[in-house]
Amino acid sequence: MATLEGAAMAAEKALSELRERIEEDAAGVLRGGSPKVSDRHAIVVGVHVGSEVECLADLVEQLLRLAWSRQSTAPWPDRLRVPLHGMGAVALAMLAKAADLLESEDAEAGADLLTTSHEVGQRQRLLYELLLSGAEPVAAGDIADATLLACHYQRCAGHAVSIARHAALFTATA
């Protein structure tokens, strides 16, 4: 309980700091007169990436709410926990790769995110097959929570791909 509470508080603090940095960066870019062409590209990409990061922050808040709501329930059985953990790990790795692409400006390096996005979809499909098979009983609340969590992970992966596309746009037009 204390570990979950501490992790949730740390995540909420990190989200707040991230949102503040996004707002400060946006305000700094938008001040001043007519920007140079390269600054225009940075503005376009910055707005898109900032929007994606805001959506990710909202997803993290939803994930935290889901984690809080599951505190009093029994843990998921391994047959559900393993695919959910795998989806989360892949989505997190994709987000880290997207962040690296923003710093490296290597447009070619983003291509593998599309393949990895397909892996998240495959893992989601396998999880749904487990949930729908009826081979072993699963509580209705667990089905709903697992489905919601899988949806959030899939959306995180989609935002990572979108960030990579905008990073490639910046590299191609800069």
PDB file of C-alpha atoms in Angstrom:
ATOM      1  CA  MET A   1       0.000   0.000   0.000  1.00  0.00           C
ATOM      2  CA  ALA A   2       2.715   2.497   0.962  1.00  0.00           C
ATOM      3  CA  THR A   3       4.667   1.602  -2.190  1.00  0.00           C
ATOM      4  CA  LEU A   4       1.666   2.204  -4.429  1.00  0.00           C
ATOM      5  CA  GLU A   5       0.869   5.460  -2.656  1.00  0.00           C
ATOM      6  CA  GLY A   6       4.460   6.675  -3.000  1.00  0.00           C
ATOM      7  CA  ALA A   7       4.626   5.680  -6.646  1.00  0.00           C
ATOM      8  CA  ALA A   8       1.336   7.410  -7.374  1.00  0.00           C
ATOM      9  CA  MET A   9       2.473  10.597  -5.656  1.00  0.00           C
ATOM     10  CA  ALA A  10       5.776  10.539  -7.569  1.00  0.00           C
ATOM     11  CA  ALA A  11       3.957   9.995 -10.870  1.00  0.00           C
ATOM     12  CA  GLU A  12       1.525  12.836 -10.163  1.00  0.00           C
ATOM     13  CA  LYS A  13       4.414  15.166  -9.302  1.00  0.00           C
ATOM     14  CA  ALA A  14       6.291  14.200 -12.482  1.00  0.00           C
ATOM     15  CA  LEU A  15       3.138  14.806 -14.548  1.00  0.00           C
ATOM     16  CA  SER A  16       2.662  18.223 -13.000  1.00  0.00           C
ATOM     17  CA  GLU A  17       6.273  19.169 -13.713  1.00  0.00           C
ATOM     18  CA  LEU A  18       6.020  17.886 -17.284  1.00  0.00           C
ATOM     19  CA  ARG A  19       2.874  19.910 -17.941  1.00  0.00           C
ATOM     20  CA  GLU A  20       4.539  23.042 -16.527  1.00  0.00           C
ATOM     21  CA  ARG A  21       7.571  22.546 -18.812  1.00  0.00           C
ATOM     22  CA  ILE A  22       5.315  22.089 -21.840  1.00  0.00           C
ATOM     23  CA  GLU A  23       3.460  25.312 -21.038  1.00  0.00           C
ATOM     24  CA  GLU A  24       6.714  27.218 -20.453  1.00  0.00           C
ATOM     25  CA  ASP A  25       8.225  25.932 -23.706  1.00  0.00           C
ATOM     26  CA  ALA A  26       5.086  26.798 -25.645  1.00  0.00           C
ATOM     27  CA  ALA A  27       4.955  30.293 -24.176  1.00  0.00           C
ATOM     28  CA  GLY A  28       8.635  30.871 -24.975  1.00  0.00           C
ATOM     29  CA  VAL A  29       8.262  29.786 -28.592  1.00  0.00           C
ATOM     30  CA  LEU A  30       5.146  31.873 -29.182  1.00  0.00           C
ATOM     31  CA  ARG A  31       6.658  35.127 -27.822  1.00  0.00           C
ATOM     32  CA  GLY A  32       8.241  37.520 -30.226  1.00  0.00           C
ATOM     33  CA  GLY A  33       7.727  38.586 -33.812  1.00  0.00           C
ATOM     34  CA  SER A  34       7.811  36.639 -37.031  1.00  0.00           C
ATOM     35  CA  PRO A  35       9.841  33.446 -36.528  1.00  0.00           C
ATOM     36  CA  LYS A  36      12.518  32.192 -38.911  1.00  0.00           C
ATOM     37  CA  VAL A  37      11.609  29.260 -41.148  1.00  0.00           C
ATOM     38  CA  SER A  38      13.410  26.747 -38.918  1.00  0.00           C
ATOM     39  CA  ASP A  39      11.561  28.145 -35.895  1.00  0.00           C
ATOM     40  CA  ARG A  40       8.267  27.693 -37.734  1.00  0.00           C
ATOM     41  CA  HIS A  41       9.038  23.998 -38.116  1.00  0.00           C
ATOM     42  CA  ALA A  42       9.867  23.780 -34.435  1.00  0.00           C
ATOM     43  CA  ILE A  43       6.554  25.460 -33.562  1.00  0.00           C
ATOM     44  CA  VAL A  44       4.523  23.049 -35.705  1.00  0.00           C
ATOM     45  CA  VAL A  45       6.292  19.992 -34.340  1.00  0.00           C
ATOM     46  CA  GLY A  46       6.304  21.370 -30.790  1.00  0.00           C
ATOM     47  CA  VAL A  47       2.564  21.914 -30.811  1.00  0.00           C
ATOM     48  CA  HIS A  48       1.930  18.384 -32.111  1.00  0.00           C
ATOM     49  CA  VAL A  49       4.350  16.747 -29.695  1.00  0.00           C
ATOM     50  CA  GLY A  50       3.040  18.845 -26.811  1.00  0.00           C
ATOM     51  CA  SER A  51      -0.477  17.710 -27.652  1.00  0.00           C
ATOM     52  CA  GLU A  52       0.621  14.071 -27.665  1.00  0.00           C
ATOM     53  CA  VAL A  53       2.401  14.487 -24.329  1.00  0.00           C
ATOM     54  CA  GLU A  54      -0.735  16.066 -22.835  1.00  0.00           C
ATOM     55  CA  CYS A  55      -2.747  13.051 -24.018  1.00  0.00           C
ATOM     56  CA  LEU A  56      -0.138  10.736 -22.490  1.00  0.00           C
ATOM     57  CA  ALA A  57      -0.347  12.614 -19.201  1.00  0.00           C
ATOM     58  CA  ASP A  58      -4.118  12.126 -19.219  1.00  0.00           C
ATOM     59  CA  LEU A  59      -3.618   8.410 -19.872  1.00  0.00           C
ATOM     60  CA  VAL A  60      -1.185   8.134 -16.976  1.00  0.00           C
ATOM     61  CA  GLU A  61      -3.735   9.791 -14.700  1.00  0.00           C
ATOM     62  CA  GLN A  62      -6.328   7.248 -15.829  1.00  0.00           C
ATOM     63  CA  LEU A  63      -3.850   4.418 -15.210  1.00  0.00           C
ATOM     64  CA  LEU A  64      -3.230   5.756 -11.717  1.00  0.00           C
ATOM     65  CA  ARG A  65      -6.965   5.867 -11.021  1.00  0.00           C
ATOM     66  CA  LEU A  66      -7.275   2.281 -12.226  1.00  0.00           C
ATOM     67  CA  ALA A  67      -4.393   1.210  -9.968  1.00  0.00           C
ATOM     68  CA  TRP A  68      -5.993   2.968  -6.988  1.00  0.00           C
ATOM     69  CA  SER A  69      -9.358   1.354  -7.660  1.00  0.00           C
ATOM     70  CA  ARG A  70      -7.778  -2.119  -7.745  1.00  0.00           C
ATOM     71  CA  GLN A  71      -6.093  -1.793  -4.349  1.00  0.00           C
ATOM     72  CA  SER A  72      -8.813  -3.732  -2.580  1.00  0.00           C
ATOM     73  CA  THR A  73      -9.191  -6.432  -5.243  1.00  0.00           C
ATOM     74  CA  ALA A  74      -7.184  -9.609  -5.597  1.00  0.00           C
ATOM     75  CA  PRO A  75      -4.297  -9.453  -8.077  1.00  0.00           C
ATOM     76  CA  TRP A  76      -4.979 -10.615 -11.598  1.00  0.00           C
ATOM     77  CA  PRO A  77      -4.185 -14.247 -12.271  1.00  0.00           C
ATOM     78  CA  ASP A  78      -0.865 -14.855 -14.033  1.00  0.00           C
ATOM     79  CA  ARG A  79      -2.605 -15.697 -17.308  1.00  0.00           C
ATOM     80  CA  LEU A  80      -3.839 -12.058 -17.428  1.00  0.00           C
ATOM     81  CA  ARG A  81      -1.005 -10.323 -15.609  1.00  0.00           C
ATOM     82  CA  VAL A  82       1.691 -11.637 -17.970  1.00  0.00           C
ATOM     83  CA  PRO A  83       0.156 -10.299 -21.217  1.00  0.00           C
ATOM     84  CA  LEU A  84      -0.779  -7.009 -19.530  1.00  0.00           C
ATOM     85  CA  HIS A  85       2.748  -6.591 -18.224  1.00  0.00           C
ATOM     86  CA  GLY A  86       4.097  -7.368 -21.709  1.00  0.00           C
ATOM     87  CA  MET A  87       1.835  -4.760 -23.314  1.00  0.00           C
ATOM     88  CA  GLY A  88       2.885  -2.164 -20.764  1.00  0.00           C
ATOM     89  CA  ALA A  89       6.574  -2.914 -21.239  1.00  0.00           C
ATOM     90  CA  VAL A  90       6.323  -2.649 -25.032  1.00  0.00           C
ATOM     91  CA  ALA A  91       4.324   0.613 -24.849  1.00  0.00           C
ATOM     92  CA  LEU A  92       6.827   2.112 -22.402  1.00  0.00           C
ATOM     93  CA  ALA A  93       9.756   1.090 -24.613  1.00  0.00           C
ATOM     94  CA  MET A  94       8.009   2.716 -27.579  1.00  0.00           C
ATOM     95  CA  LEU A  95       7.582   5.964 -25.656  1.00  0.00           C
ATOM     96  CA  ALA A  96      11.259   5.920 -24.680  1.00  0.00           C
ATOM     97  CA  LYS A  97      12.206   5.365 -28.344  1.00  0.00           C
ATOM     98  CA  ALA A  98       9.966   8.255 -29.425  1.00  0.00           C
ATOM     99  CA  ALA A  99      11.619  10.528 -26.845  1.00  0.00           C
ATOM    100  CA  ASP A 100      15.049   9.476 -28.129  1.00  0.00           C
ATOM    101  CA  LEU A 101      13.967  10.289 -31.686  1.00  0.00           C
ATOM    102  CA  LEU A 102      13.042  13.824 -30.674  1.00  0.00           C
ATOM    103  CA  GLU A 103      16.556  14.349 -29.367  1.00  0.00           C
ATOM    104  CA  SER A 104      18.439  12.529 -32.120  1.00  0.00           C
ATOM    105  CA  GLU A 105      16.414  13.877 -35.071  1.00  0.00           C
ATOM    106  CA  ASP A 106      17.041  10.562 -36.879  1.00  0.00           C
ATOM    107  CA  ALA A 107      14.012  10.143 -39.130  1.00  0.00           C
ATOM    108  CA  GLU A 108      14.990   6.624 -40.203  1.00  0.00           C
ATOM    109  CA  ALA A 109      15.147   5.312 -36.642  1.00  0.00           C
ATOM    110  CA  GLY A 110      11.396   5.766 -36.163  1.00  0.00           C
ATOM    111  CA  ALA A 111      10.396   3.143 -38.715  1.00  0.00           C
ATOM    112  CA  ASP A 112      10.671   0.265 -36.255  1.00  0.00           C
ATOM    113  CA  LEU A 113       8.044   1.888 -34.015  1.00  0.00           C
ATOM    114  CA  LEU A 114       5.382   0.882 -36.537  1.00  0.00           C
ATOM    115  CA  THR A 115       6.465  -2.746 -36.225  1.00  0.00           C
ATOM    116  CA  THR A 116       6.498  -2.488 -32.450  1.00  0.00           C
ATOM    117  CA  SER A 117       3.029  -0.922 -32.562  1.00  0.00           C
ATOM    118  CA  HIS A 118       1.870  -4.060 -34.364  1.00  0.00           C
ATOM    119  CA  GLU A 119       3.312  -6.116 -31.475  1.00  0.00           C
ATOM    120  CA  VAL A 120       1.157  -4.196 -28.985  1.00  0.00           C
ATOM    121  CA  GLY A 121      -1.894  -4.979 -31.116  1.00  0.00           C
ATOM    122  CA  GLN A 122      -0.988  -8.664 -31.238  1.00  0.00           C
ATOM    123  CA  ARG A 123      -0.568  -8.793 -27.459  1.00  0.00           C
ATOM    124  CA  GLN A 124      -3.898  -7.036 -27.036  1.00  0.00           C
ATOM    125  CA  ARG A 125      -5.587  -9.564 -29.322  1.00  0.00           C
ATOM    126  CA  LEU A 126      -4.091 -12.474 -27.356  1.00  0.00           C
ATOM    127  CA  LEU A 127      -5.274 -10.944 -24.088  1.00  0.00           C
ATOM    128  CA  TYR A 128      -8.783 -10.559 -25.498  1.00  0.00           C
ATOM    129  CA  GLU A 129      -8.762 -14.175 -26.641  1.00  0.00           C
ATOM    130  CA  LEU A 130      -7.946 -15.161 -23.051  1.00  0.00           C
ATOM    131  CA  LEU A 131     -10.713 -12.960 -21.693  1.00  0.00           C
ATOM    132  CA  LEU A 132     -13.300 -14.190 -24.184  1.00  0.00           C
ATOM    133  CA  SER A 133     -12.433 -17.880 -24.306  1.00  0.00           C
ATOM    134  CA  GLY A 134     -14.410 -18.811 -21.219  1.00  0.00           C
ATOM    135  CA  ALA A 135     -11.929 -21.631 -20.537  1.00  0.00           C
ATOM    136  CA  GLU A 136     -11.288 -20.341 -17.014  1.00  0.00           C
ATOM    137  CA  PRO A 137     -13.626 -18.077 -15.063  1.00  0.00           C
ATOM    138  CA  VAL A 138     -12.630 -14.413 -14.821  1.00  0.00           C
ATOM    139  CA  ALA A 139     -14.528 -11.921 -12.666  1.00  0.00           C
ATOM    140  CA  ALA A 140     -16.472  -9.270 -14.569  1.00  0.00           C
ATOM    141  CA  GLY A 141     -14.524  -6.486 -12.834  1.00  0.00           C
ATOM    142  CA  ASP A 142     -11.228  -8.085 -13.854  1.00  0.00           C
ATOM    143  CA  ILE A 143     -12.399  -8.348 -17.468  1.00  0.00           C
ATOM    144  CA  ALA A 144     -13.389  -4.672 -17.494  1.00  0.00           C
ATOM    145  CA  ASP A 145     -10.172  -3.504 -15.806  1.00  0.00           C
ATOM    146  CA  ALA A 146      -7.913  -5.655 -17.992  1.00  0.00           C
ATOM    147  CA  THR A 147      -9.672  -4.422 -21.131  1.00  0.00           C
ATOM    148  CA  LEU A 148      -9.384  -0.799 -19.995  1.00  0.00           C
ATOM    149  CA  LEU A 149      -5.707  -1.230 -19.159  1.00  0.00           C
ATOM    150  CA  ALA A 150      -5.030  -2.855 -22.546  1.00  0.00           C
ATOM    151  CA  CYS A 151      -6.807   0.044 -24.256  1.00  0.00           C
ATOM    152  CA  HIS A 152      -4.652   2.553 -22.384  1.00  0.00           C
ATOM    153  CA  TYR A 153      -1.454   0.717 -23.320  1.00  0.00           C
ATOM    154  CA  GLN A 154      -2.547   0.573 -26.950  1.00  0.00           C
ATOM    155  CA  ARG A 155      -3.243   4.322 -26.907  1.00  0.00           C
ATOM    156  CA  CYS A 156       0.192   4.995 -25.367  1.00  0.00           C
ATOM    157  CA  ALA A 157       1.749   3.049 -28.225  1.00  0.00           C
ATOM    158  CA  GLY A 158      -0.269   5.087 -30.726  1.00  0.00           C
ATOM    159  CA  HIS A 159       0.940   8.348 -29.178  1.00  0.00           C
ATOM    160  CA  ALA A 160       4.535   7.103 -29.387  1.00  0.00           C
ATOM    161  CA  VAL A 161       4.117   6.455 -33.122  1.00  0.00           C
ATOM    162  CA  SER A 162       2.579   9.901 -33.591  1.00  0.00           C
ATOM    163  CA  ILE A 163       5.472  11.562 -31.751  1.00  0.00           C
ATOM    164  CA  ALA A 164       7.938   9.673 -33.951  1.00  0.00           C
ATOM    165  CA  ARG A 165       6.103  10.822 -37.090  1.00  0.00           C
ATOM    166  CA  HIS A 166       6.303  14.430 -35.969  1.00  0.00           C
ATOM    167  CA  ALA A 167       9.976  14.038 -35.106  1.00  0.00           C
ATOM    168  CA  ALA A 168      10.519  12.734 -38.650  1.00  0.00           C
ATOM    169  CA  LEU A 169       8.548  15.684 -40.058  1.00  0.00           C
ATOM    170  CA  PHE A 170      10.813  18.087 -38.221  1.00  0.00           C
ATOM    171  CA  THR A 171      13.937  16.298 -39.444  1.00  0.00           C
ATOM    172  CA  ALA A 172      12.671  16.194 -43.031  1.00  0.00           C
ATOM    173  CA  THR A 173      11.719  19.879 -43.144  1.00  0.00           C
ATOM    174  CA  ALA A 174      14.394  21.446 -40.946  1.00  0.00           C
TER     175      ALA A 174
END
